[in-house]
């Protein structure tokens, strides 16, 4: 009988190693699980000795990751300050705020909305510029390289410590299923194992569940979009002028908060579903089970967290149509658009609120409040049990170590910790081009998180089993995949979400003076108000009733050209420039990271030599009894496989 | 004293191992160095036993590479046949050949050239279609994946056989330089080595030499371009109508042959220069020396071989200007352009002639003719020496093994063999999108090459020193780099060199019928003949003197539009589509290769288990004397490095 089966059957209540109240434990409390020393390095060796390698590796990785956030944060803050200091010398946002330039914009909704002046959105334009400037582009390139470099250093360190893997124990569920299979089959093969045919039902359920979850996520995003559209339309009908001015901000903020709540709820649901469907897959070993659960949970949770941001960055506003030919949802509501200064500021807000909200709520609620509640519940339950059971021993005896430990929270594995950090890593890297302050928030969070986790491990949960682990496992692959994907997302964010490319194209291709003057007018197309669809023109207007022309943000031919309202030449040239930039950025990042890998050796020479010495010492230890001729294993010709 | 120094000083004439006329040698001759068995696998094990691992690995790699060319060749031939069979149903080339559609094209040179009808270039258009069709696009994607898969299999096999590297012997030149350095410095450090400061003069010469060679290569390409322009202009002045019709073909063919000769000559020069400049760098070990020479030689030789092809594929015709505003070279000669059917057929011709010419001439001249000449020269020299020297032994004695071997060619290393194959690999992969038959020619060449090299090694050169080598070394990195680069070049060839994207854009964006009809007219812009620059219009013409409009291949606005002759909207939309395709192709290839790597395990399970068993056997051999507790080396906790 395995211990796990006995626990499952209720024969035993719990089985766990005891905390060792030794010098180690006290030192851990003073040197590690202590907010006062947040600026010091973690005592990784001590952690490894006490908790085992797997947990030691987690904290070591977390420490390195947090340290590497420091340069990124510093540079992010500098970038932000640069934007802050140059916002007044930036011509496009100046033009948008200039009351002399009279841009009358087309109404934002049908009938009840009036024309409006562009300079009423002045503050949004200036806020946009804080993030949408040239320095951010350079920062994203640097961040992409930093990511790849970091990943490379990790991989080289993990490779050095590799030893042969143990033969894996099979999972009990797998053995049961295998037994069932053997009983069914008439002829018993020698090397029977569950083939993909046996697992086919499990695979089908897996794939369909994942697809269903994907659909749920997209529906959630769609739901929030519809919410925004409807609320925007309803609030626009409000005749109160003051309320109308704040419509956009109100709608955006409430929508993001709803998004955040949905993300948090779905997060928990997806975690449970991932575990359930992996059970159905009957993986062979515990390691395989862990890996599959992690992969599926990560897939679902990351999609859940990033889908709203992807929508705002790449899709919002691109299907809105044009005046006289808008795209409608539910026949009456217009498809939503971004502010004329661009979508970048909205990506920023979305990203900031989801990232910070997730961190704050998950830290406070899930890691502090809920364990406290659970603890209170456990204590309450024990008091009740204590009253009911007879005390087998002296009621006045001192509570033993096992009593104290029994009242602690059971250890739940490292996966939730890793998952939270990896999703945060995704937030930081995938959209660093739109939100350079992301590393700062991640850094602040992590500094607290390390000590929070440390206190939890030392004083609030039962001592975990020490598990040997030579690497962080599947998480390394996931981090590596995120780094690669981040190059593409940042390229597209700079190219398609920000106004960087249109500004460049204007300055070097269409500007008559060679400067940025006239840029705002260049980005606004003309619309002849007589071309409004019937019953969509503003019913009341503060402007001249004979207003002939209103402007809208798009690259289309003007009404007086032969192909009125078609996508103009400027549209195609800007699109070509955007695509060219993506190719350039992606290949430049790959080339530079190869160059850096070639110039800077993979592993520092000192570390390489230290490992060489240790491996040599190991070999000597093994060969201490061998006669000299066999002491060079590489002379054993016949053991090398033939090519 | 080292043997190499004694040889260099002339104390000894030669030092080499003798051919072992045993069963092995005879079997090698029959089973390997024999054109009759070209379809059989090579006896790699035998080669390895006789010649050592390094040479065994070369032939093994060559065998695997050639085998993997077979599927690529089959598919390439199928693609070509597909083009062949559908050339008549292809609308664009039909339209170009249609005599009903009357496209009068603008003259190809000033004054002396007349207008011409598009359907006179009918055969070129049909030939273009043979390679420029949709099937080729799919083939390039498959080829890109096949490359990455192959590379992955290689890397996994080489990794399995890895053992610790030996301590390297230092090169004598390095030790001399180190000695000089120590004598110069007053304080002798314990661990003295040549730093980058000591090597600085060497590095400077290296960098400037390489840059100089790059300039030489570009000048050679430029020279051929100028040759083509001038000859084209001169031949166009020929009043003979027959000669004029063949002008383009003549010019192209002669230019390519000149290119080929330049490539061959510079190839040899670059090889020698690469060795010389690496000597100046004073690398530390022989292995480092070899690596640096190979890298530099490869850089220069590949640039030399591929630069003309790159020019024709991506730059030819793009700087020619437009009628009324041509770009001139030497004031009178117009910059060259491609045929109206596109540049792809010229890339094809360039590639085919350089690749085949290089193979034929290098095989026949350098690997057969020159060794024969050298052998004749050596025999002649020996006869003279034989006459002059006194015979120390019985003149009637049988020539001993060492006499026979002394008359053979000295062994010159594997680098020239690898270099030839790797450059061929570059030809096959970098431009497979334009020349799907390249694998076929490579396959034919290799099948002969293997037996040619086999015969050379067994019967025509002295027996090489057997060198242990666990992998093909720096060549693997080079091949890997070529594979990665091939994805980008093929994406750009399909996108920018072929007419695939313009056809797609026309069909889905501009075609009124949704078919390809009208495509040719869509790609030809209009020019008003009164806009010719003075004295550039045709002096005599077979056409109507009042001809108002001639066509030219470009996307520009017509003379009657407000922005006459500016790049039109179609130009920008086609450019955007081309760039979008590059992004799509590149990322699709990366994604598919990751998917394939994930679905198909790195190494076949059987091979993995075989290696595991062999490693286990090795460990058991080493530990045969050890008491059981130490038999699991992974229990030695203290030897694993701390993270």
PDB file of N, CA, C and O in Angstrom, chain B residues 132-134 137 490-510 516 519 522-523 555 570-585:
ATOM      1  N   UNK B 132       8.188  30.007 -61.901  1.00  0.00           N
ATOM      2  CA  UNK B 132       7.499  31.023 -61.115  1.00  0.00           C
ATOM      3  C   UNK B 132       6.038  30.655 -60.948  1.00  0.00           C
ATOM      4  O   UNK B 132       5.167  31.265 -61.534  1.00  0.00           O
ATOM      5  N   UNK B 133       5.771  29.612 -60.181  1.00  0.00           N
ATOM      6  CA  UNK B 133       4.375  29.228 -59.996  1.00  0.00           C
ATOM      7  C   UNK B 133       4.124  28.867 -58.533  1.00  0.00           C
ATOM      8  O   UNK B 133       5.043  28.813 -57.733  1.00  0.00           O
ATOM      9  N   UNK B 134       2.892  28.607 -58.225  1.00  0.00           N
ATOM     10  CA  UNK B 134       2.497  28.420 -56.834  1.00  0.00           C
ATOM     11  C   UNK B 134       3.130  27.197 -56.205  1.00  0.00           C
ATOM     12  O   UNK B 134       3.418  27.176 -55.014  1.00  0.00           O
ATOM     13  N   UNK B 137       6.278  27.765 -54.340  1.00  0.00           N
ATOM     14  CA  UNK B 137       6.169  28.367 -53.015  1.00  0.00           C
ATOM     15  C   UNK B 137       6.024  27.286 -51.950  1.00  0.00           C
ATOM     16  O   UNK B 137       6.713  27.295 -50.936  1.00  0.00           O
ATOM     17  N   UNK B 490      14.710  32.619 -49.036  1.00  0.00           N
ATOM     18  CA  UNK B 490      13.608  32.075 -49.828  1.00  0.00           C
ATOM     19  C   UNK B 490      12.356  32.914 -49.679  1.00  0.00           C
ATOM     20  O   UNK B 490      11.629  33.126 -50.652  1.00  0.00           O
ATOM     21  N   UNK B 491      12.102  33.407 -48.460  1.00  0.00           N
ATOM     22  CA  UNK B 491      10.939  34.275 -48.273  1.00  0.00           C
ATOM     23  C   UNK B 491      11.055  35.497 -49.181  1.00  0.00           C
ATOM     24  O   UNK B 491      10.091  35.891 -49.845  1.00  0.00           O
ATOM     25  N   UNK B 492      12.242  36.080 -49.233  1.00  0.00           N
ATOM     26  CA  UNK B 492      12.405  37.276 -50.053  1.00  0.00           C
ATOM     27  C   UNK B 492      12.375  36.958 -51.540  1.00  0.00           C
ATOM     28  O   UNK B 492      11.881  37.738 -52.344  1.00  0.00           O
ATOM     29  N   UNK B 493      12.904  35.786 -51.925  1.00  0.00           N
ATOM     30  CA  UNK B 493      12.859  35.434 -53.345  1.00  0.00           C
ATOM     31  C   UNK B 493      11.415  35.266 -53.800  1.00  0.00           C
ATOM     32  O   UNK B 493      11.000  35.802 -54.828  1.00  0.00           O
ATOM     33  N   UNK B 494      10.629  34.526 -53.010  1.00  0.00           N
ATOM     34  CA  UNK B 494       9.235  34.334 -53.408  1.00  0.00           C
ATOM     35  C   UNK B 494       8.514  35.669 -53.428  1.00  0.00           C
ATOM     36  O   UNK B 494       7.702  35.951 -54.302  1.00  0.00           O
ATOM     37  N   UNK B 495       8.844  36.501 -52.443  1.00  0.00           N
ATOM     38  CA  UNK B 495       8.090  37.723 -52.261  1.00  0.00           C
ATOM     39  C   UNK B 495       8.475  38.808 -53.260  1.00  0.00           C
ATOM     40  O   UNK B 495       7.616  39.471 -53.820  1.00  0.00           O
ATOM     41  N   UNK B 496       9.780  38.991 -53.468  1.00  0.00           N
ATOM     42  CA  UNK B 496      10.232  40.135 -54.239  1.00  0.00           C
ATOM     43  C   UNK B 496      10.720  39.788 -55.634  1.00  0.00           C
ATOM     44  O   UNK B 496      10.682  40.618 -56.522  1.00  0.00           O
ATOM     45  N   UNK B 497      11.238  38.579 -55.798  1.00  0.00           N
ATOM     46  CA  UNK B 497      11.792  38.257 -57.109  1.00  0.00           C
ATOM     47  C   UNK B 497      10.737  37.652 -58.024  1.00  0.00           C
ATOM     48  O   UNK B 497      10.692  37.944 -59.216  1.00  0.00           O
ATOM     49  N   UNK B 498       9.875  36.818 -57.451  1.00  0.00           N
ATOM     50  CA  UNK B 498       8.894  36.164 -58.313  1.00  0.00           C
ATOM     51  C   UNK B 498       7.657  37.040 -58.445  1.00  0.00           C
ATOM     52  O   UNK B 498       7.492  38.030 -57.738  1.00  0.00           O
ATOM     53  N   UNK B 499       6.757  36.626 -59.323  1.00  0.00           N
ATOM     54  CA  UNK B 499       5.546  37.388 -59.560  1.00  0.00           C
ATOM     55  C   UNK B 499       4.367  36.823 -58.795  1.00  0.00           C
ATOM     56  O   UNK B 499       3.205  37.108 -59.081  1.00  0.00           O
ATOM     57  N   UNK B 500       4.662  35.976 -57.821  1.00  0.00           N
ATOM     58  CA  UNK B 500       3.622  35.308 -57.058  1.00  0.00           C
ATOM     59  C   UNK B 500       2.717  36.306 -56.335  1.00  0.00           C
ATOM     60  O   UNK B 500       1.489  36.237 -56.429  1.00  0.00           O
ATOM     61  N   UNK B 501       3.324  37.254 -55.630  1.00  0.00           N
ATOM     62  CA  UNK B 501       2.531  38.200 -54.843  1.00  0.00           C
ATOM     63  C   UNK B 501       1.733  39.162 -55.728  1.00  0.00           C
ATOM     64  O   UNK B 501       0.539  39.363 -55.485  1.00  0.00           O
ATOM     65  N   UNK B 502       2.336  39.759 -56.767  1.00  0.00           N
ATOM     66  CA  UNK B 502       1.520  40.635 -57.618  1.00  0.00           C
ATOM     67  C   UNK B 502       0.314  39.910 -58.204  1.00  0.00           C
ATOM     68  O   UNK B 502      -0.771  40.487 -58.312  1.00  0.00           O
ATOM     69  N   UNK B 503       0.482  38.618 -58.534  1.00  0.00           N
ATOM     70  CA  UNK B 503      -0.657  37.880 -59.083  1.00  0.00           C
ATOM     71  C   UNK B 503      -1.748  37.721 -58.034  1.00  0.00           C
ATOM     72  O   UNK B 503      -2.931  37.912 -58.311  1.00  0.00           O
ATOM     73  N   UNK B 504      -1.334  37.376 -56.813  1.00  0.00           N
ATOM     74  CA  UNK B 504      -2.307  37.227 -55.732  1.00  0.00           C
ATOM     75  C   UNK B 504      -3.056  38.533 -55.482  1.00  0.00           C
ATOM     76  O   UNK B 504      -4.276  38.552 -55.360  1.00  0.00           O
ATOM     77  N   UNK B 505      -2.294  39.620 -55.384  1.00  0.00           N
ATOM     78  CA  UNK B 505      -2.905  40.913 -55.094  1.00  0.00           C
ATOM     79  C   UNK B 505      -3.896  41.286 -56.187  1.00  0.00           C
ATOM     80  O   UNK B 505      -5.000  41.754 -55.918  1.00  0.00           O
ATOM     81  N   UNK B 506      -3.503  41.043 -57.436  1.00  0.00           N
ATOM     82  CA  UNK B 506      -4.406  41.389 -58.529  1.00  0.00           C
ATOM     83  C   UNK B 506      -5.695  40.594 -58.427  1.00  0.00           C
ATOM     84  O   UNK B 506      -6.791  41.119 -58.545  1.00  0.00           O
ATOM     85  N   UNK B 507      -5.526  39.281 -58.181  1.00  0.00           N
ATOM     86  CA  UNK B 507      -6.703  38.421 -58.218  1.00  0.00           C
ATOM     87  C   UNK B 507      -7.711  38.775 -57.130  1.00  0.00           C
ATOM     88  O   UNK B 507      -8.913  38.715 -57.335  1.00  0.00           O
ATOM     89  N   UNK B 508      -7.183  39.161 -55.942  1.00  0.00           N
ATOM     90  CA  UNK B 508      -8.111  39.357 -54.830  1.00  0.00           C
ATOM     91  C   UNK B 508      -8.440  40.804 -54.542  1.00  0.00           C
ATOM     92  O   UNK B 508      -9.324  41.083 -53.750  1.00  0.00           O
ATOM     93  N   UNK B 509      -7.728  41.731 -55.178  1.00  0.00           N
ATOM     94  CA  UNK B 509      -7.953  43.129 -54.835  1.00  0.00           C
ATOM     95  C   UNK B 509      -8.380  43.975 -56.023  1.00  0.00           C
ATOM     96  O   UNK B 509      -9.191  44.876 -55.895  1.00  0.00           O
ATOM     97  N   UNK B 510      -7.814  43.706 -57.186  1.00  0.00           N
ATOM     98  CA  UNK B 510      -8.048  44.615 -58.304  1.00  0.00           C
ATOM     99  C   UNK B 510      -8.784  43.983 -59.476  1.00  0.00           C
ATOM    100  O   UNK B 510      -9.209  44.680 -60.372  1.00  0.00           O
ATOM    101  N   UNK B 516      -7.654  35.889 -63.432  1.00  0.00           N
ATOM    102  CA  UNK B 516      -6.387  36.529 -63.732  1.00  0.00           C
ATOM    103  C   UNK B 516      -6.422  37.328 -65.032  1.00  0.00           C
ATOM    104  O   UNK B 516      -5.406  37.841 -65.464  1.00  0.00           O
ATOM    105  N   UNK B 519      -4.455  40.782 -66.060  1.00  0.00           N
ATOM    106  CA  UNK B 519      -3.302  40.950 -65.166  1.00  0.00           C
ATOM    107  C   UNK B 519      -2.160  41.663 -65.865  1.00  0.00           C
ATOM    108  O   UNK B 519      -1.519  42.568 -65.314  1.00  0.00           O
ATOM    109  N   UNK B 522      -2.646  45.232 -66.184  1.00  0.00           N
ATOM    110  CA  UNK B 522      -2.580  45.859 -64.868  1.00  0.00           C
ATOM    111  C   UNK B 522      -1.133  46.140 -64.445  1.00  0.00           C
ATOM    112  O   UNK B 522      -0.860  47.114 -63.764  1.00  0.00           O
ATOM    113  N   UNK B 523      -0.195  45.289 -64.899  1.00  0.00           N
ATOM    114  CA  UNK B 523       1.189  45.474 -64.467  1.00  0.00           C
ATOM    115  C   UNK B 523       1.957  46.434 -65.355  1.00  0.00           C
ATOM    116  O   UNK B 523       3.101  46.762 -65.072  1.00  0.00           O
ATOM    117  N   UNK B 555       4.480  50.017 -61.547  1.00  0.00           N
ATOM    118  CA  UNK B 555       3.197  50.448 -61.004  1.00  0.00           C
ATOM    119  C   UNK B 555       3.262  51.951 -60.792  1.00  0.00           C
ATOM    120  O   UNK B 555       3.664  52.418 -59.726  1.00  0.00           O
ATOM    121  N   UNK B 570      -1.325  50.943 -56.376  1.00  0.00           N
ATOM    122  CA  UNK B 570      -1.082  49.516 -56.590  1.00  0.00           C
ATOM    123  C   UNK B 570       0.320  49.144 -56.158  1.00  0.00           C
ATOM    124  O   UNK B 570       0.562  48.084 -55.583  1.00  0.00           O
ATOM    125  N   UNK B 571       1.288  50.038 -56.401  1.00  0.00           N
ATOM    126  CA  UNK B 571       2.665  49.760 -56.001  1.00  0.00           C
ATOM    127  C   UNK B 571       2.751  49.537 -54.508  1.00  0.00           C
ATOM    128  O   UNK B 571       3.347  48.582 -54.026  1.00  0.00           O
ATOM    129  N   UNK B 572       2.137  50.458 -53.747  1.00  0.00           N
ATOM    130  CA  UNK B 572       2.230  50.358 -52.299  1.00  0.00           C
ATOM    131  C   UNK B 572       1.458  49.157 -51.767  1.00  0.00           C
ATOM    132  O   UNK B 572       1.891  48.501 -50.826  1.00  0.00           O
ATOM    133  N   UNK B 573       0.306  48.851 -52.372  1.00  0.00           N
ATOM    134  CA  UNK B 573      -0.440  47.705 -51.867  1.00  0.00           C
ATOM    135  C   UNK B 573       0.302  46.415 -52.185  1.00  0.00           C
ATOM    136  O   UNK B 573       0.328  45.491 -51.373  1.00  0.00           O
ATOM    137  N   UNK B 574       0.942  46.339 -53.369  1.00  0.00           N
ATOM    138  CA  UNK B 574       1.714  45.135 -53.694  1.00  0.00           C
ATOM    139  C   UNK B 574       2.924  45.034 -52.765  1.00  0.00           C
ATOM    140  O   UNK B 574       3.267  43.953 -52.279  1.00  0.00           O
ATOM    141  N   UNK B 575       3.554  46.174 -52.480  1.00  0.00           N
ATOM    142  CA  UNK B 575       4.706  46.164 -51.566  1.00  0.00           C
ATOM    143  C   UNK B 575       4.289  45.699 -50.179  1.00  0.00           C
ATOM    144  O   UNK B 575       4.968  44.887 -49.545  1.00  0.00           O
ATOM    145  N   UNK B 576       3.128  46.219 -49.712  1.00  0.00           N
ATOM    146  CA  UNK B 576       2.640  45.785 -48.394  1.00  0.00           C
ATOM    147  C   UNK B 576       2.393  44.284 -48.400  1.00  0.00           C
ATOM    148  O   UNK B 576       2.735  43.580 -47.441  1.00  0.00           O
ATOM    149  N   UNK B 577       1.802  43.770 -49.497  1.00  0.00           N
ATOM    150  CA  UNK B 577       1.535  42.329 -49.566  1.00  0.00           C
ATOM    151  C   UNK B 577       2.835  41.537 -49.580  1.00  0.00           C
ATOM    152  O   UNK B 577       2.939  40.484 -48.941  1.00  0.00           O
ATOM    153  N   UNK B 578       3.840  42.025 -50.285  1.00  0.00           N
ATOM    154  CA  UNK B 578       5.125  41.319 -50.319  1.00  0.00           C
ATOM    155  C   UNK B 578       5.722  41.228 -48.932  1.00  0.00           C
ATOM    156  O   UNK B 578       6.189  40.179 -48.496  1.00  0.00           O
ATOM    157  N   UNK B 579       5.714  42.349 -48.207  1.00  0.00           N
ATOM    158  CA  UNK B 579       6.299  42.350 -46.868  1.00  0.00           C
ATOM    159  C   UNK B 579       5.500  41.460 -45.930  1.00  0.00           C
ATOM    160  O   UNK B 579       6.070  40.736 -45.113  1.00  0.00           O
ATOM    161  N   UNK B 580       4.158  41.518 -46.071  1.00  0.00           N
ATOM    162  CA  UNK B 580       3.340  40.671 -45.210  1.00  0.00           C
ATOM    163  C   UNK B 580       3.665  39.208 -45.463  1.00  0.00           C
ATOM    164  O   UNK B 580       3.725  38.398 -44.535  1.00  0.00           O
ATOM    165  N   UNK B 581       3.910  38.839 -46.714  1.00  0.00           N
ATOM    166  CA  UNK B 581       4.230  37.451 -47.012  1.00  0.00           C
ATOM    167  C   UNK B 581       5.548  37.043 -46.389  1.00  0.00           C
ATOM    168  O   UNK B 581       5.677  35.914 -45.900  1.00  0.00           O
ATOM    169  N   UNK B 582       6.541  37.928 -46.400  1.00  0.00           N
ATOM    170  CA  UNK B 582       7.824  37.583 -45.786  1.00  0.00           C
ATOM    171  C   UNK B 582       7.637  37.280 -44.305  1.00  0.00           C
ATOM    172  O   UNK B 582       8.139  36.283 -43.789  1.00  0.00           O
ATOM    173  N   UNK B 583       6.859  38.158 -43.621  1.00  0.00           N
ATOM    174  CA  UNK B 583       6.621  37.929 -42.195  1.00  0.00           C
ATOM    175  C   UNK B 583       5.912  36.595 -41.998  1.00  0.00           C
ATOM    176  O   UNK B 583       6.276  35.780 -41.149  1.00  0.00           O
ATOM    177  N   UNK B 584       4.899  36.362 -42.821  1.00  0.00           N
ATOM    178  CA  UNK B 584       4.118  35.137 -42.702  1.00  0.00           C
ATOM    179  C   UNK B 584       4.988  33.901 -42.928  1.00  0.00           C
ATOM    180  O   UNK B 584       4.983  32.965 -42.132  1.00  0.00           O
ATOM    181  N   UNK B 585       5.766  33.910 -44.001  1.00  0.00           N
ATOM    182  CA  UNK B 585       6.581  32.746 -44.360  1.00  0.00           C
ATOM    183  C   UNK B 585       7.618  32.461 -43.283  1.00  0.00           C
ATOM    184  O   UNK B 585       7.785  31.326 -42.849  1.00  0.00           O
TER     185      UNK B 585
END
